[in-house]
XYZ file of C-alpha atoms in Angstrom:
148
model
C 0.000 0.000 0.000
C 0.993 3.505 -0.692
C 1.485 6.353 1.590
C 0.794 8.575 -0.567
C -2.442 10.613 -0.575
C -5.468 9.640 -2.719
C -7.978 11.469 -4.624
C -10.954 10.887 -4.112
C -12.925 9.813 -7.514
C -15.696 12.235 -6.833
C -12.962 14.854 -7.249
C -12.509 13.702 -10.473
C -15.263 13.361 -11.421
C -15.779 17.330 -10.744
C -13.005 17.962 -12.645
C -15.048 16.382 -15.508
C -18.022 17.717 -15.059
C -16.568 21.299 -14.837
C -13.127 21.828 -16.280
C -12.814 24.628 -18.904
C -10.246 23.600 -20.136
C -11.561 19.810 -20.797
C -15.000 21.145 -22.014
C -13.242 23.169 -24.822
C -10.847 20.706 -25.988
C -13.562 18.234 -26.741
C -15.716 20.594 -28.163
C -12.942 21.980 -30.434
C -12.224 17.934 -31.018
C -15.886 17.880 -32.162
C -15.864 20.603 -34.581
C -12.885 19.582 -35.661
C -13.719 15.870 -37.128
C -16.354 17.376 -38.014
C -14.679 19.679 -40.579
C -12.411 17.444 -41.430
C -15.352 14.904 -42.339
C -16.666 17.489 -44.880
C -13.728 18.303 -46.485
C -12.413 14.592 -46.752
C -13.961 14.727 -50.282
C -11.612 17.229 -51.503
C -8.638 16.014 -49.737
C -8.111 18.401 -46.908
C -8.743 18.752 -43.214
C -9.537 21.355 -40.993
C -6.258 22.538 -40.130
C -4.790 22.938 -43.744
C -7.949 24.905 -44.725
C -7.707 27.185 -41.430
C -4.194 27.333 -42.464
C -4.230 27.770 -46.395
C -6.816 30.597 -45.430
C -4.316 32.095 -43.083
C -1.797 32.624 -46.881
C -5.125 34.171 -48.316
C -3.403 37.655 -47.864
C -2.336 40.571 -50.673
C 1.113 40.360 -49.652
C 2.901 36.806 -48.859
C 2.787 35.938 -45.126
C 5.076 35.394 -42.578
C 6.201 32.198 -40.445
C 5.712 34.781 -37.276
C 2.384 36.208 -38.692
C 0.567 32.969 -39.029
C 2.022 31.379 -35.904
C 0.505 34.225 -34.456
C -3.172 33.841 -35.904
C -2.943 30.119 -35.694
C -1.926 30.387 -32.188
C 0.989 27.712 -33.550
C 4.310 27.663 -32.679
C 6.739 27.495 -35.407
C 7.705 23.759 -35.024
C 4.309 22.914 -35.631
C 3.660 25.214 -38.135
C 6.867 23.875 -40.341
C 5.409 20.269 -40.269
C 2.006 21.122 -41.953
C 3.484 23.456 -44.164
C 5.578 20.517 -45.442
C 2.785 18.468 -46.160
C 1.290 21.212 -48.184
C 4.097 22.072 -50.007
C 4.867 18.541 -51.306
C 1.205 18.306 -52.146
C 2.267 21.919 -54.060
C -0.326 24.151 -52.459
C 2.045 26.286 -50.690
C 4.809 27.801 -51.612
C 8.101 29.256 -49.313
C 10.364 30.924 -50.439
C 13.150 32.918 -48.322
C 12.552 36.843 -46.874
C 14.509 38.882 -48.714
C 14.670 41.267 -46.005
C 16.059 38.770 -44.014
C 17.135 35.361 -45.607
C 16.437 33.783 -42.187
C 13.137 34.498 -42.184
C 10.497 32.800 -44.607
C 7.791 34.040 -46.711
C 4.286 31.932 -47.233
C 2.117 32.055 -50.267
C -0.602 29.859 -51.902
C 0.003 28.150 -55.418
C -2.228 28.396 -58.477
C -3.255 25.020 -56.980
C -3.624 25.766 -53.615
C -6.129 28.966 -54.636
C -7.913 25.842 -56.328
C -7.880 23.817 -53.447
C -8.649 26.764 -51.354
C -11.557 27.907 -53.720
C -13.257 24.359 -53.945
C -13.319 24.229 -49.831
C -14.864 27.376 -49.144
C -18.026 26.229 -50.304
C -18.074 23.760 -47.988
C -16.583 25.305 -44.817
C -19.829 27.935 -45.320
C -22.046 25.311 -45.544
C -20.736 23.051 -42.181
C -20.508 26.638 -40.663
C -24.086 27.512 -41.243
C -25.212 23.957 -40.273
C -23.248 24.876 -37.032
C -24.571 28.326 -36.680
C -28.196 27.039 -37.051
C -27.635 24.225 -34.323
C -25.916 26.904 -31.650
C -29.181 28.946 -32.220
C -29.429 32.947 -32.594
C -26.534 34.623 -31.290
C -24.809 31.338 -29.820
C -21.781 31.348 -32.361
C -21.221 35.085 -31.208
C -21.041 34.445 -27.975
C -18.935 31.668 -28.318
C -16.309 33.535 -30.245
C -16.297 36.643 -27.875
C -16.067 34.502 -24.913
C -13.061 32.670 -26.412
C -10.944 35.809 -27.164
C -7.797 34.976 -25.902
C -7.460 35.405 -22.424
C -4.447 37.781 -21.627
């Protein structure tokens, strides 16, 4: 027998029942498959569309930039950007401004790609929307402003 302290299982079960953190990560799970369910058809997933939409810009993006709005750190970032760029929808090329750094754009193909999964993002998200009722994707987005 141990001498160290137990907890008890009710105490974990009211960590189920009313951790934040938990509750988000399997709702976020949930959307997630189910995102990536849609857009099997096409050949992507939720997180190269999210991310593909993050090189949607005027200008070419930066690794810093969309770490940023992916809330990714750069290690992460690198490996899906890999599998992207073999698949040729990305393209990175080095900064000029500083040959350290590197700069992210979308192919011809990956506009394509890109273009043929909008459709269906706006359609899951308005499936979504309807479920979570008037206002209920609003105040799920406000509430999940990143806490600072």
């Amino acid at each position: 027998m141990s001498n160290i302290d137990s907890i008890p299982f009710s105490t974990t079960l009211h960590v189920r029942d009313t951790c934040l953190c938990l509750h988000v990560q399997r709702a976020a799970r949930a959307l997630a498959r189910r995102f990536d369910v849609a857009m099997k058809p096409i050949g992507l997933n939720n997180g190269q569309f999210s991310l593909m939409m993050s090189l949607n810009r005027p200008v070419p993006a930066t690794m810093k930039s969309v770490c940023d709005l992916l809330a990714m750190d750069r290690t992460t970032l690198t490996a899906a950007l890999k599998i992207l760029e073999r698949r040729g929808l990305v393209k990175s090329e080095a900064d000029p401004k500083d040959r350290r750094g590197r700069l992210l754009t979308l192919t011809d193909n990956g506009m394509a790609m890109l273009t043929a999964a909008l459709p269906i993002w706006t359609r899951v998200h308005g499936e979504i929307d309807l479920e979570l009722g008037e206002g209920g994707a609003d105040t799920i987005r406000r509430t999940l402003l990143p806490i600072r």
